[in-house]
Short mmCIF file of C-alpha atoms in Angstrom, two decimals:
data_model
loop_
_atom_site.label_atom_id
_atom_site.label_comp_id
_atom_site.label_asym_id
_atom_site.label_seq_id
_atom_site.Cartn_x
_atom_site.Cartn_y
_atom_site.Cartn_z
CA MET A 14 -2.76 -11.29 -10.17
CA LEU A 15 -3.42 -9.68 -13.58
CA ALA A 16 -5.40 -6.84 -12.03
CA ALA A 17 -2.39 -5.92 -9.89
CA LEU A 18 0.16 -6.30 -12.70
CA PRO A 19 0.20 -2.60 -13.76
CA VAL A 20 1.47 -1.56 -10.31
CA LEU A 21 3.94 -4.40 -9.70
CA ARG A 22 7.63 -3.64 -10.21
CA CYS A 23 10.73 -5.76 -10.65
CA PRO A 24 12.43 -6.14 -7.24
CA VAL A 25 15.86 -6.08 -8.87
CA CYS A 26 15.73 -3.06 -11.17
CA GLY A 27 12.35 -1.45 -10.45
CA GLN A 28 11.04 -1.66 -14.02
CA ASP A 29 7.51 -2.63 -15.06
CA LEU A 30 6.60 -6.31 -15.19
CA ALA A 31 4.73 -8.19 -17.91
CA ALA A 32 3.06 -11.59 -17.79
CA ASP A 33 4.81 -14.35 -19.74
CA ALA A 34 3.15 -17.77 -19.35
CA ARG A 35 3.48 -18.46 -15.60
CA ARG A 36 6.15 -15.84 -15.05
CA LEU A 37 6.41 -12.10 -14.56
CA VAL A 38 9.26 -10.62 -16.60
CA CYS A 39 10.81 -7.13 -16.76
CA PRO A 40 12.52 -5.55 -19.82
CA ALA A 41 15.93 -6.35 -18.31
CA GLY A 42 15.11 -10.06 -18.28
CA HIS A 43 14.62 -10.50 -14.54
CA SER A 44 11.75 -12.88 -13.88
CA ALA A 45 9.67 -14.38 -11.08
CA ASP A 46 7.57 -17.50 -11.31
CA VAL A 47 3.88 -17.39 -10.41
CA ALA A 48 3.34 -20.29 -8.02
CA ARG A 49 0.64 -22.79 -8.86
CA GLN A 50 -1.24 -21.55 -5.77
CA GLY A 51 -1.49 -18.13 -7.43
CA TYR A 52 1.05 -15.95 -5.62
CA VAL A 53 4.33 -14.47 -6.87
CA ASN A 54 7.50 -13.89 -4.88
CA LEU A 55 8.95 -10.43 -5.57
CA SER A 56 11.16 -10.20 -2.50
CA GLY A 57 14.26 -9.81 -4.67
CA GLY A 58 17.77 -11.10 -4.11
CA GLY A 59 19.44 -11.81 -0.80
CA ARG A 60 18.04 -13.61 2.20
CA ALA A 61 14.63 -12.32 3.21
CA HIS A 62 13.12 -13.26 6.55
CA PRO A 63 11.01 -16.39 5.90
CA GLY A 64 8.08 -15.00 7.87
CA ASP A 65 5.49 -17.10 9.64
CA THR A 66 5.84 -20.87 9.52
CA ALA A 67 3.19 -23.23 8.18
CA ASP A 68 2.17 -24.12 11.75
CA MET A 69 1.82 -20.45 12.71
CA VAL A 70 -0.28 -19.75 9.63
CA ALA A 71 -2.52 -22.77 10.28
CA ALA A 72 -3.07 -21.61 13.87
CA ARG A 73 -3.95 -18.10 12.65
CA GLU A 74 -6.33 -19.45 10.04
CA ARG A 75 -8.20 -21.52 12.64
CA PHE A 76 -8.37 -18.60 15.07
CA LEU A 77 -9.58 -16.08 12.51
CA ALA A 78 -12.05 -18.51 10.92
CA ALA A 79 -13.68 -18.92 14.34
CA GLY A 80 -14.47 -15.20 14.31
CA HIS A 81 -12.46 -14.22 17.37
CA TYR A 82 -11.06 -11.12 15.64
CA ALA A 83 -14.20 -10.41 13.62
CA PRO A 84 -14.80 -7.10 15.47
CA VAL A 85 -11.28 -6.01 14.51
CA ALA A 86 -11.71 -6.84 10.83
CA GLY A 87 -15.14 -5.19 10.89
CA ALA A 88 -13.80 -1.97 12.40
CA LEU A 89 -11.02 -1.79 9.80
CA ALA A 90 -13.48 -2.36 6.96
CA GLU A 91 -15.88 0.24 8.33
CA LEU A 92 -13.13 2.84 8.58
CA ALA A 93 -11.96 2.08 5.05
CA ALA A 94 -15.49 2.57 3.71
CA GLU A 95 -15.69 5.97 5.40
CA LEU A 96 -12.31 7.34 4.33
CA VAL A 97 -11.54 5.75 0.95
CA PRO A 98 -13.37 5.92 -2.40
CA GLY A 99 -15.09 2.68 -3.38
CA ALA A 100 -12.71 2.24 -6.30
CA GLY A 101 -8.93 2.26 -6.28
CA ARG A 102 -6.27 0.01 -4.80
CA VAL A 103 -5.65 -1.29 -1.28
CA VAL A 104 -2.19 -2.50 -0.24
CA ASP A 105 -1.96 -4.58 2.94
CA VAL A 106 1.66 -4.54 4.15
CA GLY A 107 2.46 -7.62 6.20
CA GLY A 108 -1.02 -8.88 5.36
CA GLY A 109 -0.45 -12.56 6.20
CA THR A 110 -3.28 -14.74 4.95
CA GLY A 111 -5.21 -11.80 3.48
CA HIS A 112 -7.97 -12.10 6.08
CA HIS A 113 -8.24 -8.40 6.91
CA LEU A 114 -7.68 -7.33 3.31
CA ALA A 115 -10.63 -9.47 2.25
CA HIS A 116 -12.92 -7.66 4.69
CA VAL A 117 -11.71 -4.28 3.46
CA LEU A 118 -12.31 -5.24 -0.18
CA ASP A 119 -15.83 -6.39 0.69
CA ALA A 120 -16.43 -2.87 2.03
CA LEU A 121 -14.93 -1.30 -1.12
CA PRO A 122 -16.69 -3.11 -3.98
CA GLY A 123 -14.81 -1.26 -6.74
CA ALA A 124 -11.30 -1.71 -5.31
CA ASP A 125 -8.52 -4.19 -6.00
CA GLY A 126 -6.05 -5.32 -3.36
CA VAL A 127 -2.46 -6.46 -2.95
CA CYS A 128 -1.41 -8.51 0.06
CA LEU A 129 2.33 -8.26 0.77
CA ASP A 130 4.02 -10.78 3.05
CA THR A 131 7.24 -12.79 3.32
CA SER A 132 5.66 -16.08 4.40
CA ALA A 133 5.03 -18.57 1.59
CA PRO A 134 2.43 -20.52 3.67
CA ALA A 135 0.56 -17.27 4.33
CA LEU A 136 0.73 -16.20 0.67
CA ARG A 137 -0.77 -19.51 -0.47
CA ARG A 138 -3.86 -18.65 1.54
CA ALA A 139 -3.82 -14.94 0.65
CA ALA A 140 -3.93 -15.87 -3.05
CA ARG A 141 -7.42 -17.26 -2.54
CA ALA A 142 -8.60 -14.90 0.21
CA HIS A 143 -10.60 -12.69 -2.16
CA PRO A 144 -11.22 -12.64 -5.93
CA ARG A 145 -9.94 -9.05 -6.15
CA ALA A 146 -6.77 -9.63 -4.12
CA ALA A 147 -3.28 -10.50 -5.38
CA ALA A 148 -0.73 -12.16 -3.11
CA VAL A 149 2.86 -10.95 -3.47
CA GLY A 150 5.98 -12.00 -1.60
CA ALA A 151 7.83 -8.92 -0.38
CA ASP A 152 10.17 -7.98 2.46
CA VAL A 153 8.79 -5.00 4.37
CA TRP A 154 12.33 -3.84 5.22
CA ARG A 155 13.34 -3.54 1.56
CA PRO A 156 11.89 -1.44 -1.27
CA LEU A 157 8.39 -2.70 -1.95
CA PRO A 158 7.87 -4.08 -5.49
CA LEU A 159 5.18 -1.50 -6.23
CA ALA A 160 4.90 1.67 -8.33
CA ASP A 161 5.11 5.11 -6.78
CA GLY A 162 1.75 6.50 -5.69
CA CYS A 163 -0.21 3.40 -6.67
CA ALA A 164 -2.21 2.88 -3.46
CA ASP A 165 -5.34 4.70 -2.33
CA LEU A 166 -5.23 2.88 1.00
CA VAL A 167 -2.39 1.14 2.81
CA THR A 168 -3.24 -1.04 5.81
CA THR A 169 -0.83 -2.29 8.47
CA VAL A 170 -2.42 -4.71 10.94
CA PHE A 171 -0.21 -5.91 13.80
CA ALA A 172 2.70 -5.70 11.35
CA PRO A 173 5.95 -3.73 10.91
CA ARG A 174 5.58 -0.20 9.64
CA ALA A 175 7.94 0.80 6.84
CA THR A 176 7.12 4.50 6.80
CA ALA A 177 9.37 5.55 3.93
CA GLU A 178 8.06 2.86 1.58
CA VAL A 179 4.44 3.42 2.57
CA THR A 180 4.92 7.12 1.84
CA ARG A 181 6.32 6.27 -1.58
CA VAL A 182 3.58 3.87 -2.70
CA LEU A 183 0.68 5.86 -1.23
CA ARG A 184 -0.78 8.46 -3.57
CA PRO A 185 -0.97 12.08 -2.36
CA GLY A 186 -4.17 12.33 -0.36
CA GLY A 187 -4.23 8.56 0.18
CA THR A 188 -4.94 6.97 3.54
CA TRP A 189 -2.75 4.81 5.77
CA ALA A 190 -4.66 2.81 8.38
CA VAL A 191 -2.53 1.35 11.18
CA LEU A 192 -3.93 -1.10 13.72
CA THR A 193 -2.03 -1.52 17.00
CA PRO A 194 -2.79 -3.22 20.33
CA LEU A 195 -3.84 -1.21 23.36
CA PRO A 196 -2.25 -1.99 26.76
CA ALA A 197 -5.25 -4.10 27.79
CA HIS A 198 -5.08 -6.29 24.68
CA LEU A 199 -5.10 -9.97 25.71
CA GLY A 200 -4.29 -8.81 29.24
CA GLU A 201 -5.99 -11.77 30.93
CA VAL A 202 -3.70 -14.31 29.28
CA ARG A 203 -0.50 -12.62 28.08
CA ALA A 204 1.57 -13.21 31.19
CA VAL A 205 0.08 -16.53 32.25
CA LEU A 206 0.67 -18.04 28.79
CA GLY A 207 4.13 -16.56 28.37
CA MET A 208 3.18 -14.27 25.49
CA LEU A 209 5.15 -11.20 24.48
CA GLY A 210 3.98 -8.01 26.12
CA VAL A 211 2.84 -4.77 24.51
CA ASP A 212 5.75 -2.34 24.08
CA GLU A 213 5.33 0.52 26.55
CA ARG A 214 6.75 2.94 23.97
CA LYS A 215 4.50 1.77 21.12
CA ASP A 216 2.42 4.97 21.08
CA GLU A 217 5.56 7.12 21.10
CA ARG A 218 7.12 5.20 18.23
CA LEU A 219 3.89 5.25 16.22
CA ALA A 220 3.56 9.02 16.60
CA ALA A 221 7.12 9.47 15.33
CA GLU A 222 6.52 7.19 12.34
CA LEU A 223 3.33 9.03 11.36
CA ALA A 224 4.67 12.53 11.94
CA GLY A 225 4.79 13.38 8.24
CA PHE A 226 1.12 12.51 7.67
CA ALA A 227 -2.08 14.44 8.36
CA PRO A 228 -4.40 12.97 11.03
CA ALA A 229 -7.64 11.54 9.64
CA ALA A 230 -9.29 9.42 12.35
CA VAL A 231 -8.62 7.46 15.51
CA ARG A 232 -10.89 4.65 16.68
CA GLU A 233 -10.53 2.38 19.69
CA LEU A 234 -12.19 -0.98 20.09
CA SER A 235 -12.44 -3.12 23.23
CA VAL A 236 -14.50 -6.30 23.40
CA LEU A 237 -14.48 -9.46 25.48
CA ARG A 238 -14.15 -12.76 23.62
CA PRO A 239 -14.75 -16.12 25.32
CA LEU A 240 -11.83 -18.35 24.31
CA GLY A 241 -11.51 -22.06 24.99
CA ARG A 242 -8.17 -23.75 25.50
CA GLU A 243 -7.73 -24.71 21.85
CA ALA A 244 -8.43 -21.15 20.75
CA LEU A 245 -5.97 -19.85 23.35
CA ARG A 246 -3.34 -22.28 22.10
CA ASP A 247 -3.85 -20.99 18.54
CA LEU A 248 -3.69 -17.41 19.82
CA VAL A 249 -0.23 -18.00 21.27
CA LEU A 250 1.11 -20.02 18.35
CA MET A 251 -0.16 -17.79 15.53
CA GLY A 252 2.04 -14.80 16.35
CA PRO A 253 5.59 -13.87 17.38
CA SER A 254 5.10 -15.48 20.79
CA ALA A 255 5.31 -18.83 19.00
CA HIS A 256 9.07 -18.32 18.72
CA HIS A 257 9.44 -17.91 22.48
CA VAL A 258 7.22 -20.57 24.09
CA ASP A 259 7.82 -24.25 24.70
CA ALA A 260 4.96 -26.40 23.41
CA ALA A 261 4.93 -28.73 26.42
CA GLY A 262 5.09 -25.83 28.84
CA LEU A 263 2.28 -24.09 26.98
CA ASP A 264 0.05 -27.13 27.31
CA GLU A 265 0.71 -27.21 31.06
CA ARG A 266 -0.24 -23.56 31.37
CA LEU A 267 -3.40 -24.06 29.33
CA ALA A 268 -4.44 -27.06 31.48
CA ALA A 269 -4.27 -24.83 34.57
CA LEU A 270 -6.78 -22.36 33.10
CA PRO A 271 -10.57 -22.63 33.15
CA GLU A 272 -12.09 -24.30 30.09
CA VAL A 273 -13.20 -20.88 28.82
CA VAL A 274 -11.55 -17.53 29.56
CA ASP A 275 -13.02 -14.12 28.72
CA VAL A 276 -10.19 -12.31 26.95
CA THR A 277 -10.04 -8.60 26.12
CA VAL A 278 -9.44 -7.68 22.49
CA ALA A 279 -8.40 -4.03 22.63
CA VAL A 280 -6.96 -2.21 19.63
CA ARG A 281 -6.50 1.27 18.23
CA LEU A 282 -7.05 2.17 14.59
CA THR A 283 -5.08 5.23 13.52
CA ALA A 284 -5.80 6.64 10.07
CA VAL A 285 -3.65 9.32 8.47
CA THR A 286 -3.41 10.82 5.01
CA ARG A 287 -0.39 11.61 2.87
CA PRO A 288 -0.28 15.36 2.22
CA ALA A 289 -1.08 16.28 -1.37
#
């Protein structure tokens, strides 16, 4: 947390923060407690979306720990190593448990990272995801509690894209890496398990959101992953589909599938730079 302190800002008034015992305090007297698990909530006043539940986070942690998205994390880390200096700061917006940020920081041995998310269960895990990562509670749809131009790399992995705020916190010449699903992503199981589909206008919306940036690189990845029923259950319950499926119905659908299903993991990595 201390490594990230120079770039953290008070969510109420936007001033610098200083460490005071187990709190972060701004000159105006606004403060935020540092949780015993090591994260700090800087989401500000009002009612922020609570984010992923503890059950969703546990499902994601099991799924990711099994290596099912290892090619995705590897591709993101490889791209970061190619486009970003080894030192600097990485900000993962909507970073969840910090899994992907940890892989990026391993590829950038001189960099520090900040994982931003609204979910307290996810932040508890993100706080220990990597020794050079800080976990910070923040609402993507509000001003981010970060200094202007503080990030050399911003990553957005299967998460909302707050273009205006990313533009503000990314330094001129900095890189924004956005990971989105391709139409074939999880195609073998999406419909049969009642999962949410891929938005047909996703590419159109992404192009509009990135219009003010300069293209840097585009990579596509498509691999087959053999997933057993427990892994498939975690896959459904770790993301937004968890809010739309009935647990009993899901178990019935899983029982009707083969014990192992080859599932396509298909994603696009789009990297752009902020004009200097």
